[in-house]
Structure formats: C-alpha cells, structure tokens
Amino acid sequence: MERIAVFPGSFDPFTIGHQSIVKRALPMFDKIIIAIGYNSEKKQFFPIEKRIEWIKQAFRNNPKIEVDTFKELTVTYCKKRNAKFILRGLRTAADFEYERAIAQTNKKMYPEIESVFLLTTPEHTMVNSTIIRDIIRHGGDASQFLPDIDDKEAYLRG
Ligand code: ADP
C-alpha cells in the first residue's frame, strides 16, 4: 500500500521552513500532498491560485509531490485521499502544545491516522509566515525566507 502523507497548512506564504520539512520527509513517504486549507470567508494575504503556483514551482519536477486545496476537516480530506499520515513541523514549545491538541483530536476522529512531526532545523526556527507577511506589507525584503521560484518578485509585492 502506498504511504501517502498530507502536509496541511495555510502556507500564506509557503516558506523555506515549510519547504525544508517537506524535503526531509520525502524519504519516508511514497507521496506527499501539500494541501492548502482554504476558507473563502477567512482573510488571506496571497490569493489561493498564487500559493498553489508557487508551491508547485518550489518542487518542480518532483513526481512524489502533489499540491492541492481543501475546505473540509483535515481528517475528512485525508480519508478522501487515502492518506494515513499527517505531516507537521515543530518549531517551538508553543507549536508543540497547539499541534498536540490537534493531533490527539484528529486521532480520536480518525483512529487510523498518524501525525508525524519533524523538528525544524535551527536556521529555520524563526521563519514564520505571519512575520513574512508583515515584512512584505511594510515594504521590506523577505526574499531570503522564501523558496527560489521564477516570479519571486510577485511574492514580494504582496
Ligand atoms: P497552519 O495555519 O495550519 O499553522 P502554516 O502554514 O502556518 O499552517 O504551517 C503549516 C505547518 O508547517 C505547521 O505544522 C507549522 O508548524 C509548520 N511550520 C511553519 N513554519 C515552519 C518552519 N519555519 N519550520 C518548520 N515547520 C514550520
């Protein structure tokens, strides 16, 4: 059976921290679906189409990676995609507390699911989408925190 992991998040924007987690998880799975949780009523910074395009570019030519969006509960989406693993990254103790509650709740709702956590590498610990949005909003240069893609300029204009 294929080992499929879903990496769910808002990825607004997708950072080098997210990219590093996916790259390191690749040897563990046959396929990783990077799934952008999308709520049309929730305010977003980058349009969903751009987020999809940028993530695809960050992993171009990697047949093990798929990019998708979802609106339902994460576990509902995982069932639909036949994924038995949820991939998440851990930066801090605050991340741990938040992730613990989500993972334990997900396990109650879908007992076959396992959440897999990778600790961030030290150089990515401070990379944070909220802070990057603030940098861009205030005209700063956030390029060093974002994956190399063709139209990186578009990221920076916000
Ligand atoms: P969410 O809105 O669900 O928290 P995010 O897009 O912020 O989604 O993050 C998705 C996942 O990536 C989460 O598990 C988060 O902890 C992890 N993550 C975010 N930034 C980093 C980073 N710099 N290093 C490692 N993991 C990270």
PDB file of C-alpha atoms and ligand atoms in Angstrom:
ATOM      1  CA  MET A   1       0.000   0.000   0.000  1.00  0.00           C
ATOM      2  CA  GLU A   2       1.219   3.466  -0.894  1.00  0.00           C
ATOM      3  CA  ARG A   3       2.413   5.560   2.056  1.00  0.00           C
ATOM      4  CA  ILE A   4       0.666   8.871   1.483  1.00  0.00           C
ATOM      5  CA  ALA A   5       1.136  11.890   3.778  1.00  0.00           C
ATOM      6  CA  VAL A   6      -0.849  15.095   3.767  1.00  0.00           C
ATOM      7  CA  PHE A   7       1.028  18.263   4.761  1.00  0.00           C
ATOM      8  CA  PRO A   8      -1.817  20.628   5.629  1.00  0.00           C
ATOM      9  CA  GLY A   9      -1.421  24.343   6.264  1.00  0.00           C
ATOM     10  CA  SER A  10      -2.392  27.797   5.164  1.00  0.00           C
ATOM     11  CA  PHE A  11       1.007  28.415   3.533  1.00  0.00           C
ATOM     12  CA  ASP A  12       0.295  32.124   3.267  1.00  0.00           C
ATOM     13  CA  PRO A  13       3.057  32.227   2.090  1.00  0.00           C
ATOM     14  CA  PHE A  14       4.916  28.908   1.726  1.00  0.00           C
ATOM     15  CA  THR A  15       8.363  29.483   3.272  1.00  0.00           C
ATOM     16  CA  ILE A  16      11.804  27.871   3.231  1.00  0.00           C
ATOM     17  CA  GLY A  17      10.790  26.395   6.617  1.00  0.00           C
ATOM     18  CA  HIS A  18       7.838  24.562   5.034  1.00  0.00           C
ATOM     19  CA  GLN A  19      10.000  23.532   2.081  1.00  0.00           C
ATOM     20  CA  SER A  20      12.646  22.070   4.365  1.00  0.00           C
ATOM     21  CA  ILE A  21      10.079  19.961   6.273  1.00  0.00           C
ATOM     22  CA  VAL A  22       8.723  18.513   3.012  1.00  0.00           C
ATOM     23  CA  LYS A  23      12.188  17.776   1.607  1.00  0.00           C
ATOM     24  CA  ARG A  24      13.249  15.980   4.773  1.00  0.00           C
ATOM     25  CA  ALA A  25      10.023  13.966   4.885  1.00  0.00           C
ATOM     26  CA  LEU A  26      10.277  12.784   1.265  1.00  0.00           C
ATOM     27  CA  PRO A  27      12.329   9.628   2.015  1.00  0.00           C
ATOM     28  CA  MET A  28       9.647   8.481   4.480  1.00  0.00           C
ATOM     29  CA  PHE A  29       6.681   8.527   2.100  1.00  0.00           C
ATOM     30  CA  ASP A  30       5.712   7.439  -1.415  1.00  0.00           C
ATOM     31  CA  LYS A  31       3.770  10.639  -1.887  1.00  0.00           C
ATOM     32  CA  ILE A  32       3.314  13.933  -0.031  1.00  0.00           C
ATOM     33  CA  ILE A  33       0.233  16.020  -0.746  1.00  0.00           C
ATOM     34  CA  ILE A  34       0.814  19.653   0.221  1.00  0.00           C
ATOM     35  CA  ALA A  35      -2.762  20.665   0.976  1.00  0.00           C
ATOM     36  CA  ILE A  36      -3.720  24.300   1.371  1.00  0.00           C
ATOM     37  CA  GLY A  37      -6.584  24.642   3.828  1.00  0.00           C
ATOM     38  CA  TYR A  38      -8.844  27.142   2.199  1.00  0.00           C
ATOM     39  CA  ASN A  39     -11.675  29.095   3.725  1.00  0.00           C
ATOM     40  CA  SER A  40     -13.109  31.673   1.374  1.00  0.00           C
ATOM     41  CA  GLU A  41     -14.537  33.632   4.314  1.00  0.00           C
ATOM     42  CA  LYS A  42     -11.211  33.849   6.135  1.00  0.00           C
ATOM     43  CA  LYS A  43      -8.993  36.749   5.223  1.00  0.00           C
ATOM     44  CA  GLN A  44      -5.959  35.664   3.240  1.00  0.00           C
ATOM     45  CA  PHE A  45      -2.907  37.580   2.127  1.00  0.00           C
ATOM     46  CA  PHE A  46      -1.888  35.776  -1.064  1.00  0.00           C
ATOM     47  CA  PRO A  47      -4.583  34.519  -3.471  1.00  0.00           C
ATOM     48  CA  ILE A  48      -5.028  30.756  -3.418  1.00  0.00           C
ATOM     49  CA  GLU A  49      -4.033  30.425  -7.120  1.00  0.00           C
ATOM     50  CA  LYS A  50      -0.677  32.083  -6.450  1.00  0.00           C
ATOM     51  CA  ARG A  51       0.017  29.939  -3.389  1.00  0.00           C
ATOM     52  CA  ILE A  52      -0.627  26.791  -5.465  1.00  0.00           C
ATOM     53  CA  GLU A  53       1.579  28.010  -8.311  1.00  0.00           C
ATOM     54  CA  TRP A  54       4.442  28.992  -6.009  1.00  0.00           C
ATOM     55  CA  ILE A  55       4.446  25.688  -4.118  1.00  0.00           C
ATOM     56  CA  LYS A  56       4.415  23.786  -7.439  1.00  0.00           C
ATOM     57  CA  GLN A  57       7.378  25.822  -8.614  1.00  0.00           C
ATOM     58  CA  ALA A  58       9.276  25.231  -5.386  1.00  0.00           C
ATOM     59  CA  PHE A  59       9.083  21.457  -6.063  1.00  0.00           C
ATOM     60  CA  ARG A  60       9.121  21.397  -9.837  1.00  0.00           C
ATOM     61  CA  ASN A  61       9.916  18.031 -11.355  1.00  0.00           C
ATOM     62  CA  ASN A  62       9.317  16.095  -8.169  1.00  0.00           C
ATOM     63  CA  PRO A  63       6.811  13.352  -9.037  1.00  0.00           C
ATOM     64  CA  LYS A  64       6.294  12.436  -5.358  1.00  0.00           C
ATOM     65  CA  ILE A  65       4.748  15.822  -4.544  1.00  0.00           C
ATOM     66  CA  GLU A  66       1.248  16.972  -5.279  1.00  0.00           C
ATOM     67  CA  VAL A  67      -0.296  20.352  -4.424  1.00  0.00           C
ATOM     68  CA  ASP A  68      -3.993  20.575  -3.662  1.00  0.00           C
ATOM     69  CA  THR A  69      -6.542  22.649  -1.725  1.00  0.00           C
ATOM     70  CA  PHE A  70      -9.204  21.527   0.704  1.00  0.00           C
ATOM     71  CA  LYS A  71     -12.134  23.087   2.517  1.00  0.00           C
ATOM     72  CA  GLU A  72     -13.279  20.214   4.707  1.00  0.00           C
ATOM     73  CA  LEU A  73     -11.845  18.948   8.001  1.00  0.00           C
ATOM     74  CA  THR A  74      -8.258  17.774   7.626  1.00  0.00           C
ATOM     75  CA  VAL A  75      -9.159  14.182   8.595  1.00  0.00           C
ATOM     76  CA  THR A  76     -12.050  14.135   6.118  1.00  0.00           C
ATOM     77  CA  TYR A  77      -9.655  15.241   3.417  1.00  0.00           C
ATOM     78  CA  CYS A  78      -7.090  12.595   4.462  1.00  0.00           C
ATOM     79  CA  LYS A  79      -9.732   9.848   4.235  1.00  0.00           C
ATOM     80  CA  LYS A  80     -10.777  11.071   0.816  1.00  0.00           C
ATOM     81  CA  ARG A  81      -7.161  10.965  -0.376  1.00  0.00           C
ATOM     82  CA  ASN A  82      -6.462   7.624   1.312  1.00  0.00           C
ATOM     83  CA  ALA A  83      -3.670   9.240   3.368  1.00  0.00           C
ATOM     84  CA  LYS A  84      -2.742   7.621   6.680  1.00  0.00           C
ATOM     85  CA  PHE A  85      -0.213  10.256   7.747  1.00  0.00           C
ATOM     86  CA  ILE A  86      -0.399  13.952   8.563  1.00  0.00           C
ATOM     87  CA  LEU A  87       2.937  15.755   8.341  1.00  0.00           C
ATOM     88  CA  ARG A  88       3.571  18.810  10.527  1.00  0.00           C
ATOM     89  CA  GLY A  89       6.600  20.844  11.545  1.00  0.00           C
ATOM     90  CA  LEU A  90       7.556  21.831  15.094  1.00  0.00           C
ATOM     91  CA  ARG A  91       9.470  24.998  15.861  1.00  0.00           C
ATOM     92  CA  THR A  92       8.789  25.855  19.478  1.00  0.00           C
ATOM     93  CA  ALA A  93       7.102  24.676  22.661  1.00  0.00           C
ATOM     94  CA  ALA A  94       4.098  26.779  21.639  1.00  0.00           C
ATOM     95  CA  ASP A  95       3.902  24.860  18.343  1.00  0.00           C
ATOM     96  CA  PHE A  96       4.061  21.622  20.321  1.00  0.00           C
ATOM     97  CA  GLU A  97       1.087  22.479  22.560  1.00  0.00           C
ATOM     98  CA  TYR A  98      -1.023  23.527  19.593  1.00  0.00           C
ATOM     99  CA  GLU A  99      -0.021  20.526  17.486  1.00  0.00           C
ATOM    100  CA  ARG A 100      -0.556  18.081  20.341  1.00  0.00           C
ATOM    101  CA  ALA A 101      -4.201  19.138  20.743  1.00  0.00           C
ATOM    102  CA  ILE A 102      -4.868  18.977  17.005  1.00  0.00           C
ATOM    103  CA  ALA A 103      -3.128  15.613  16.551  1.00  0.00           C
ATOM    104  CA  GLN A 104      -4.905  13.999  19.503  1.00  0.00           C
ATOM    105  CA  THR A 105      -8.259  15.295  18.290  1.00  0.00           C
ATOM    106  CA  ASN A 106      -7.574  14.076  14.758  1.00  0.00           C
ATOM    107  CA  LYS A 107      -6.656  10.638  16.121  1.00  0.00           C
ATOM    108  CA  LYS A 108      -9.979  10.479  18.010  1.00  0.00           C
ATOM    109  CA  MET A 109     -11.875  11.319  14.851  1.00  0.00           C
ATOM    110  CA  TYR A 110      -9.849   9.060  12.543  1.00  0.00           C
ATOM    111  CA  PRO A 111      -8.026   6.353  14.555  1.00  0.00           C
ATOM    112  CA  GLU A 112      -6.050   5.082  11.539  1.00  0.00           C
ATOM    113  CA  ILE A 113      -4.312   8.423  11.086  1.00  0.00           C
ATOM    114  CA  GLU A 114      -0.816   9.068  12.476  1.00  0.00           C
ATOM    115  CA  SER A 115       0.584  12.579  12.797  1.00  0.00           C
ATOM    116  CA  VAL A 116       4.290  12.750  12.053  1.00  0.00           C
ATOM    117  CA  PHE A 117       6.281  15.712  13.358  1.00  0.00           C
ATOM    118  CA  LEU A 118       9.656  16.890  12.186  1.00  0.00           C
ATOM    119  CA  LEU A 119      11.623  19.313  14.317  1.00  0.00           C
ATOM    120  CA  THR A 120      12.670  22.358  12.389  1.00  0.00           C
ATOM    121  CA  THR A 121      16.341  22.763  11.585  1.00  0.00           C
ATOM    122  CA  PRO A 122      17.846  25.510  13.801  1.00  0.00           C
ATOM    123  CA  GLU A 123      18.241  28.015  10.957  1.00  0.00           C
ATOM    124  CA  HIS A 124      14.513  27.797  10.127  1.00  0.00           C
ATOM    125  CA  THR A 125      13.143  28.139  13.650  1.00  0.00           C
ATOM    126  CA  MET A 126      12.311  31.833  13.282  1.00  0.00           C
ATOM    127  CA  VAL A 127      10.849  31.545   9.777  1.00  0.00           C
ATOM    128  CA  ASN A 128       7.209  32.381  10.252  1.00  0.00           C
ATOM    129  CA  SER A 129       4.503  33.191   7.645  1.00  0.00           C
ATOM    130  CA  THR A 130       2.905  35.863   9.862  1.00  0.00           C
ATOM    131  CA  ILE A 131       6.192  37.747  10.219  1.00  0.00           C
ATOM    132  CA  ILE A 132       6.910  37.398   6.498  1.00  0.00           C
ATOM    133  CA  ARG A 133       3.501  38.897   5.678  1.00  0.00           C
ATOM    134  CA  ASP A 134       4.343  41.827   7.958  1.00  0.00           C
ATOM    135  CA  ILE A 135       7.694  42.362   6.226  1.00  0.00           C
ATOM    136  CA  ILE A 136       6.017  42.388   2.804  1.00  0.00           C
ATOM    137  CA  ARG A 137       3.154  44.615   3.987  1.00  0.00           C
ATOM    138  CA  HIS A 138       5.675  47.176   5.176  1.00  0.00           C
ATOM    139  CA  GLY A 139       7.786  47.103   2.027  1.00  0.00           C
ATOM    140  CA  GLY A 140      10.694  45.042   3.423  1.00  0.00           C
ATOM    141  CA  ASP A 141      12.675  42.377   1.568  1.00  0.00           C
ATOM    142  CA  ALA A 142      11.539  38.897   2.605  1.00  0.00           C
ATOM    143  CA  SER A 143      13.207  37.044  -0.275  1.00  0.00           C
ATOM    144  CA  GLN A 144      15.680  35.143   1.906  1.00  0.00           C
ATOM    145  CA  PHE A 145      12.772  33.410   3.678  1.00  0.00           C
ATOM    146  CA  LEU A 146      11.018  32.240   0.514  1.00  0.00           C
ATOM    147  CA  PRO A 147      11.845  29.317  -1.826  1.00  0.00           C
ATOM    148  CA  ASP A 148      13.515  30.046  -5.147  1.00  0.00           C
ATOM    149  CA  ILE A 149      10.832  30.387  -7.779  1.00  0.00           C
ATOM    150  CA  ASP A 150      10.522  32.142 -11.137  1.00  0.00           C
ATOM    151  CA  ASP A 151       8.288  35.043 -10.199  1.00  0.00           C
ATOM    152  CA  LYS A 152       9.632  35.652  -6.713  1.00  0.00           C
ATOM    153  CA  GLU A 153       9.136  39.382  -7.295  1.00  0.00           C
ATOM    154  CA  ALA A 154       5.386  38.817  -7.201  1.00  0.00           C
ATOM    155  CA  TYR A 155       5.738  37.383  -3.712  1.00  0.00           C
ATOM    156  CA  LEU A 156       7.495  40.470  -2.538  1.00  0.00           C
ATOM    157  CA  ARG A 157       4.934  42.870  -3.932  1.00  0.00           C
ATOM    158  CA  GLY A 158       2.268  41.053  -1.944  1.00  0.00           C
TER     159      GLY A 158
HETATM  160  P1  ADP B   1      -1.272  26.454   9.966  1.00  0.00           P
HETATM  161  O1  ADP B   1      -2.061  27.667   9.607  1.00  0.00           O
HETATM  162  O2  ADP B   1      -2.037  25.170   9.875  1.00  0.00           O
HETATM  163  O3  ADP B   1      -0.443  26.559  11.225  1.00  0.00           O
HETATM  164  P2  ADP B   1       1.101  27.004   8.487  1.00  0.00           P
HETATM  165  O4  ADP B   1       1.117  27.290   7.037  1.00  0.00           O
HETATM  166  O5  ADP B   1       1.397  28.149   9.383  1.00  0.00           O
HETATM  167  O6  ADP B   1      -0.287  26.343   8.753  1.00  0.00           O
HETATM  168  O7  ADP B   1       2.110  25.832   8.851  1.00  0.00           O
HETATM  169  C1  ADP B   1       1.954  24.516   8.385  1.00  0.00           C
HETATM  170  C2  ADP B   1       2.889  23.595   9.169  1.00  0.00           C
HETATM  171  O8  ADP B   1       4.234  23.971   8.943  1.00  0.00           O
HETATM  172  C3  ADP B   1       2.697  23.626  10.678  1.00  0.00           C
HETATM  173  O9  ADP B   1       2.919  22.329  11.188  1.00  0.00           O
HETATM  174  C4  ADP B   1       3.781  24.546  11.146  1.00  0.00           C
HETATM  175  O10 ADP B   1       4.167  24.273  12.482  1.00  0.00           O
HETATM  176  C5  ADP B   1       4.886  24.183  10.179  1.00  0.00           C
HETATM  177  N1  ADP B   1       5.867  25.252  10.022  1.00  0.00           N
HETATM  178  C6  ADP B   1       5.638  26.546   9.765  1.00  0.00           C
HETATM  179  N2  ADP B   1       6.803  27.242   9.674  1.00  0.00           N
HETATM  180  C7  ADP B   1       7.787  26.340   9.893  1.00  0.00           C
HETATM  181  C8  ADP B   1       9.229  26.419   9.963  1.00  0.00           C
HETATM  182  N3  ADP B   1       9.857  27.581   9.805  1.00  0.00           N
HETATM  183  N4  ADP B   1       9.919  25.292  10.213  1.00  0.00           N
HETATM  184  C9  ADP B   1       9.258  24.122  10.391  1.00  0.00           C
HETATM  185  N5  ADP B   1       7.930  23.979  10.361  1.00  0.00           N
HETATM  186  C10 ADP B   1       7.195  25.060  10.112  1.00  0.00           C
END
